[in-house]
């Protein structure tokens, strides 16, 4: 395609701040792209669906060739989060920015954005392109999206260190200490930030953030809670106690907060 050192990939699940980070990086010298990589036509499919299904990079590479008008190209489509082994094989010398956010905040944002929207079509898409399995179709909405998120986080946890050039940014640090994060990106990749332009991006939320009503404040499905707590444990976020009845998922007996947290994580707590 072209020199892989010109390629930057933001790797993160949907609703973790990928749009914001892409817009911030696009203010660096030599960057311009602020789009997701999607195929024009019915369904407006992500280019990554074919990477996941068939290891077919042709749609993605045609998109990059068409859109890359600057020295560097920054890609942020969330589906790449589930294609790490394929990325590692195809672009071993590219640059990777792994973005992490509290998994509870991610799934609540996902669920809130979908209020009133049937998710059958999205499940069909995930299953058709091998992001999820047929039996996942029967899960509750909370359980389904918690499982999808954990699946991606586990894949990142097992693959991230294999990438030659990568840095990890926390969403919480990005919005609260942006100068520190800009300096980290500058130092690691040897690129130049435009600090004033980058800071301005924090003042302009994405369209989806504006329309998101954030009516859902907690999770209620014990299976979803268990998976999100596992995700928090992997990314070293505090496991949050949700204000729902604490029921042992194995025998339906009431248990203490400590026992509940231990059972949801399925790891020893000291």
Coordinates of N, CA, C and O in Angstrom, one line a residue, residues 105-203:
X105 N -18.4 2.5 32.1 CA -18.8 3.7 31.3 C -19.0 3.4 29.9 O -19.9 4.0 29.2
X106 N -18.2 2.5 29.3 CA -18.3 2.2 27.9 C -19.7 1.5 27.6 O -20.4 1.9 26.8
X107 N -20.0 0.5 28.4 CA -21.2 -0.3 28.1 C -22.4 0.5 28.4 O -23.4 0.5 27.7
X108 N -22.4 1.4 29.5 CA -23.5 2.3 29.7 C -23.8 3.2 28.6 O -24.9 3.5 28.2
X109 N -22.7 3.8 28.0 CA -22.8 4.7 26.9 C -23.4 3.9 25.7 O -24.2 4.5 25.0
X110 N -22.9 2.7 25.5 CA -23.4 1.9 24.4 C -24.9 1.6 24.5 O -25.7 1.8 23.6
X111 N -25.3 1.2 25.7 CA -26.8 0.9 26.0 C -27.6 2.2 25.9 O -28.7 2.1 25.3
X112 N -27.1 3.3 26.4 CA -27.9 4.5 26.3 C -28.1 5.0 24.9 O -29.2 5.5 24.5
X113 N -27.1 4.8 24.1 CA -27.2 5.2 22.7 C -28.2 4.4 21.9 O -28.8 4.9 20.9
X114 N -28.5 3.2 22.4 CA -29.4 2.3 21.7 C -30.8 2.3 22.3 O -31.6 1.4 21.9
X115 N -31.1 3.2 23.2 CA -32.5 3.2 23.8 C -33.5 3.3 22.7 O -33.5 4.2 21.9
X116 N -34.5 2.4 22.8 CA -35.6 2.4 21.8 C -35.2 1.8 20.4 O -36.1 1.8 19.5
X117 N -34.0 1.4 20.3 CA -33.6 0.8 19.0 C -33.4 -0.7 19.0 O -32.6 -1.2 19.8
X118 N -34.2 -1.4 18.3 CA -34.0 -2.9 18.3 C -32.6 -3.3 17.8 O -32.1 -2.7 16.9
X119 N -32.0 -4.2 18.6 CA -30.6 -4.5 18.2 C -30.4 -5.8 17.4 O -29.3 -6.3 17.3
X120 N -31.5 -6.3 16.9 CA -31.5 -7.6 16.2 C -30.6 -7.5 14.9 O -29.8 -8.4 14.6
X121 N -30.7 -6.3 14.2 CA -29.9 -6.1 13.0 C -28.4 -6.1 13.4 O -27.6 -6.7 12.6
X122 N -28.0 -5.4 14.5 CA -26.6 -5.4 14.8 C -26.1 -6.7 15.3 O -25.0 -7.1 14.9
X123 N -27.0 -7.5 16.0 CA -26.5 -8.9 16.3 C -26.3 -9.7 15.1 O -25.4 -10.5 15.0
X124 N -27.3 -9.6 14.1 CA -27.1 -10.4 12.9 C -25.8 -10.0 12.2 O -25.1 -10.9 11.7
X125 N -25.5 -8.7 12.2 CA -24.2 -8.3 11.6 C -23.0 -8.9 12.3 O -22.1 -9.4 11.7
X126 N -23.0 -8.8 13.7 CA -21.9 -9.4 14.4 C -21.7 -10.9 14.2 O -20.6 -11.4 14.0
X127 N -22.9 -11.6 14.1 CA -22.8 -13.0 13.9 C -22.4 -13.4 12.5 O -21.6 -14.3 12.2
X128 N -22.9 -12.6 11.5 CA -22.6 -12.9 10.1 C -21.1 -12.7 9.8 O -20.5 -13.5 9.1
X129 N -20.5 -11.7 10.5 CA -19.1 -11.5 10.2 C -18.2 -12.0 11.3 O -17.0 -11.5 11.5
X130 N -18.7 -12.9 12.1 CA -17.8 -13.7 13.1 C -17.3 -12.9 14.3 O -16.3 -13.3 14.9
X131 N -18.0 -11.8 14.6 CA -17.6 -11.1 15.8 C -18.2 -11.8 17.0 O -17.6 -11.8 18.1
X132 N -19.4 -12.4 16.8 CA -20.1 -13.1 17.9 C -20.6 -14.5 17.3 O -20.5 -14.7 16.1
X133 N -21.2 -15.3 18.2 CA -21.6 -16.6 17.8 C -23.1 -16.7 17.7 O -23.8 -15.9 18.3
X134 N -23.6 -17.8 17.1 CA -25.1 -17.9 16.9 C -25.8 -17.9 18.2 O -26.9 -17.3 18.4
X135 N -25.3 -18.6 19.2 CA -26.1 -18.7 20.5 C -26.1 -17.4 21.3 O -26.9 -17.3 22.2
X136 N -25.2 -16.5 20.9 CA -25.2 -15.2 21.6 C -26.5 -14.4 21.3 O -26.8 -13.4 22.0
X137 N -27.2 -14.8 20.2 CA -28.4 -14.1 19.8 C -29.5 -14.1 20.9 O -30.3 -13.2 21.0
X138 N -29.4 -15.1 21.8 CA -30.4 -15.3 22.8 C -30.1 -14.5 24.1 O -31.0 -14.5 25.0
X139 N -29.0 -13.9 24.2 CA -28.6 -13.2 25.5 C -29.4 -12.0 25.6 O -29.9 -11.3 24.7
X140 N -29.6 -11.5 26.9 CA -30.2 -10.2 27.2 C -29.3 -9.1 26.5 O -28.1 -9.4 26.2
X141 N -29.9 -8.0 26.3 CA -29.1 -6.9 25.7 C -27.9 -6.5 26.5 O -26.8 -6.4 26.0
X142 N -28.0 -6.4 27.9 CA -26.8 -6.1 28.7 C -25.8 -7.2 28.6 O -24.6 -6.9 28.5
X143 N -26.2 -8.4 28.7 CA -25.3 -9.6 28.7 C -24.6 -9.6 27.4 O -23.4 -9.9 27.3
X144 N -25.3 -9.4 26.3 CA -24.7 -9.5 24.9 C -23.6 -8.5 24.7 O -22.5 -8.8 24.3
X145 N -23.9 -7.2 25.1 CA -22.9 -6.2 24.8 C -21.7 -6.3 25.8 O -20.6 -5.9 25.5
X146 N -22.0 -6.8 27.0 CA -20.9 -7.0 28.0 C -20.0 -8.1 27.5 O -18.8 -8.0 27.6
X147 N -20.6 -9.1 26.9 CA -19.8 -10.2 26.4 C -18.9 -9.8 25.2 O -17.8 -10.1 25.1
X148 N -19.5 -9.0 24.3 CA -18.8 -8.4 23.2 C -17.6 -7.6 23.6 O -16.5 -7.7 23.1
X149 N -17.9 -6.7 24.6 CA -16.8 -5.8 25.1 C -15.7 -6.6 25.7 O -14.5 -6.4 25.5
X150 N -16.1 -7.6 26.6 CA -15.0 -8.4 27.3 C -14.2 -9.2 26.2 O -13.0 -9.3 26.4
X151 N -14.9 -9.7 25.2 CA -14.2 -10.4 24.2 C -13.1 -9.6 23.5 O -11.9 -10.0 23.3
X152 N -13.4 -8.3 23.3 CA -12.4 -7.4 22.7 C -11.3 -7.1 23.6 O -10.1 -7.0 23.3
X153 N -11.6 -6.8 24.9 CA -10.6 -6.5 25.9 C -9.7 -7.7 26.2 O -8.5 -7.5 26.3
X154 N -10.2 -8.9 26.2 CA -9.4 -10.1 26.4 C -8.4 -10.2 25.2 O -7.3 -10.6 25.3
X155 N -8.9 -9.9 24.0 CA -8.1 -10.0 22.8 C -7.0 -9.0 22.8 O -5.8 -9.3 22.5
X156 N -7.3 -7.8 23.3 CA -6.3 -6.7 23.4 C -5.2 -7.1 24.4 O -4.0 -7.0 24.2
X157 N -5.7 -7.7 25.5 CA -4.8 -8.0 26.6 C -3.8 -9.1 26.2 O -2.6 -9.1 26.6
X158 N -4.2 -10.0 25.3 CA -3.3 -11.1 24.9 C -2.5 -10.7 23.6 O -1.5 -11.4 23.4
X159 N -2.8 -9.6 22.9 CA -2.1 -9.3 21.7 C -1.3 -8.0 21.7 O -0.4 -7.8 20.9
X160 N -1.7 -7.1 22.6 CA -1.1 -5.7 22.6 C 0.4 -5.7 22.6 O 1.0 -5.0 21.8
X161 N 1.0 -6.5 23.4 CA 2.5 -6.5 23.6 C 3.2 -7.0 22.3 O 4.4 -6.9 22.2
X162 N 2.5 -7.6 21.4 CA 3.1 -8.2 20.2 C 3.3 -7.1 19.2 O 4.1 -7.3 18.2
X163 N 2.7 -5.9 19.3 CA 2.8 -4.9 18.4 C 4.1 -4.1 18.6 O 4.4 -3.7 19.8
X164 N 4.9 -3.9 17.6 CA 6.2 -3.2 17.8 C 6.1 -1.8 18.3 O 6.9 -1.4 19.1
X165 N 5.2 -1.0 17.7 CA 5.1 0.4 18.1 C 3.7 0.7 18.6 O 2.8 0.8 17.8
X166 N 3.6 0.8 19.9 CA 2.3 1.0 20.4 C 2.4 1.8 21.7 O 3.4 1.7 22.4
X167 N 1.3 2.6 22.0 CA 1.2 3.3 23.2 C -0.2 3.2 23.7 O -1.1 3.0 22.9
X168 N -0.4 3.2 25.1 CA -1.7 3.1 25.6 C -2.1 4.5 26.3 O -1.3 5.1 27.0
X169 N -3.3 5.0 25.9 CA -3.8 6.2 26.4 C -5.1 5.9 27.2 O -5.9 5.1 26.7
X170 N -5.3 6.5 28.3 CA -6.5 6.4 29.1 C -7.4 7.6 28.8 O -7.0 8.7 28.8
X171 N -8.7 7.3 28.5 CA -9.7 8.3 28.2 C -9.7 9.3 29.3 O -9.8 10.5 29.0
X172 N -9.8 8.8 30.5 CA -9.9 9.7 31.7 C -8.7 10.7 31.7 O -8.9 11.9 32.1
X173 N -7.5 10.2 31.4 CA -6.3 11.1 31.4 C -6.4 12.1 30.2 O -6.0 13.2 30.3
X174 N -6.9 11.6 29.1 CA -7.0 12.4 27.9 C -7.8 13.7 28.2 O -7.5 14.8 27.8
X175 N -9.0 13.5 28.8 CA -9.9 14.7 29.0 C -9.5 15.5 30.2 O -9.9 16.7 30.3
X176 N -8.8 14.9 31.2 CA -8.4 15.7 32.4 C -7.0 16.2 32.4 O -6.7 17.2 33.1
X177 N -6.1 15.6 31.6 CA -4.7 16.0 31.6 C -4.2 15.9 30.1 O -3.2 15.2 29.8
X178 N -4.8 16.6 29.2 CA -4.5 16.4 27.8 C -3.1 16.8 27.4 O -2.5 16.1 26.6
X179 N -2.5 17.8 28.1 CA -1.1 18.1 27.7 C -0.2 17.0 28.0 O 0.8 16.7 27.2
X180 N -0.3 16.3 29.1 CA 0.5 15.2 29.4 C 0.4 14.1 28.4 O 1.4 13.5 28.0
X181 N -0.8 13.8 27.9 CA -1.1 12.8 26.9 C -0.5 13.2 25.6 O 0.1 12.4 24.8
X182 N -0.7 14.4 25.2 CA -0.1 14.9 24.0 C 1.4 14.8 24.0 O 2.0 14.4 23.0
X183 N 2.1 15.1 25.1 CA 3.5 15.0 25.2 C 3.9 13.5 25.1 O 5.0 13.2 24.4
X184 N 3.2 12.6 25.6 CA 3.5 11.2 25.5 C 3.4 10.7 24.1 O 4.3 10.0 23.6
X185 N 2.4 11.1 23.4 CA 2.3 10.8 21.9 C 3.4 11.4 21.1 O 4.0 10.7 20.3
X186 N 3.7 12.6 21.4 CA 4.8 13.3 20.7 C 6.1 12.5 20.9 O 6.9 12.2 19.9
X187 N 6.5 12.2 22.1 CA 7.7 11.6 22.4 C 7.8 10.2 21.8 O 8.9 9.8 21.3
X188 N 6.7 9.5 21.9 CA 6.8 8.1 21.5 C 6.9 7.9 20.0 O 7.7 7.1 19.5
X189 N 6.1 8.7 19.3 CA 6.0 8.5 17.8 C 6.9 9.6 17.1 O 7.0 9.5 15.8
X190 N 7.4 10.6 17.8 CA 8.2 11.6 17.1 C 7.4 12.5 16.2 O 7.9 12.9 15.1
X191 N 6.2 12.8 16.5 CA 5.4 13.7 15.8 C 5.0 14.9 16.6 O 5.2 14.9 17.8
X192 N 4.6 16.0 15.9 CA 4.5 17.3 16.6 C 3.0 17.6 16.8 O 2.2 17.7 15.9
X193 N 2.7 17.9 18.1 CA 1.3 18.3 18.4 C 1.1 19.8 18.3 O 2.0 20.6 18.5
X194 N -0.1 20.2 18.0 CA -0.6 21.5 18.0 C -1.5 21.7 19.2 O -2.7 21.4 19.2
X195 N -0.9 22.1 20.3 CA -1.6 22.1 21.6 C -2.9 22.9 21.7 O -3.9 22.4 22.2
X196 N -2.9 24.0 21.1 CA -4.1 24.9 21.2 C -5.3 24.2 20.4 O -6.4 24.2 20.8
X197 N -4.9 23.7 19.2 CA -6.0 23.1 18.4 C -6.5 21.8 19.0 O -7.7 21.5 19.0
X198 N -5.6 21.1 19.6 CA -6.0 19.8 20.3 C -6.9 20.1 21.5 O -7.9 19.4 21.7
X199 N -6.6 21.1 22.2 CA -7.4 21.4 23.4 C -8.8 21.9 23.0 O -9.8 21.6 23.7
X200 N -8.9 22.5 21.8 CA -10.2 23.0 21.3 C -11.2 21.8 21.1 O -12.4 21.9 21.2
X201 N -10.6 20.7 20.7 CA -11.4 19.5 20.4 C -12.2 19.0 21.7 O -13.2 18.4 21.5
X202 N -11.6 19.3 22.8 CA -12.3 18.9 24.1 C -13.6 19.6 24.3 O -14.5 19.2 25.0
X203 N -13.7 20.8 23.6 CA -14.9 21.7 23.8 C -16.0 21.3 22.8 O -17.1 21.9 22.9

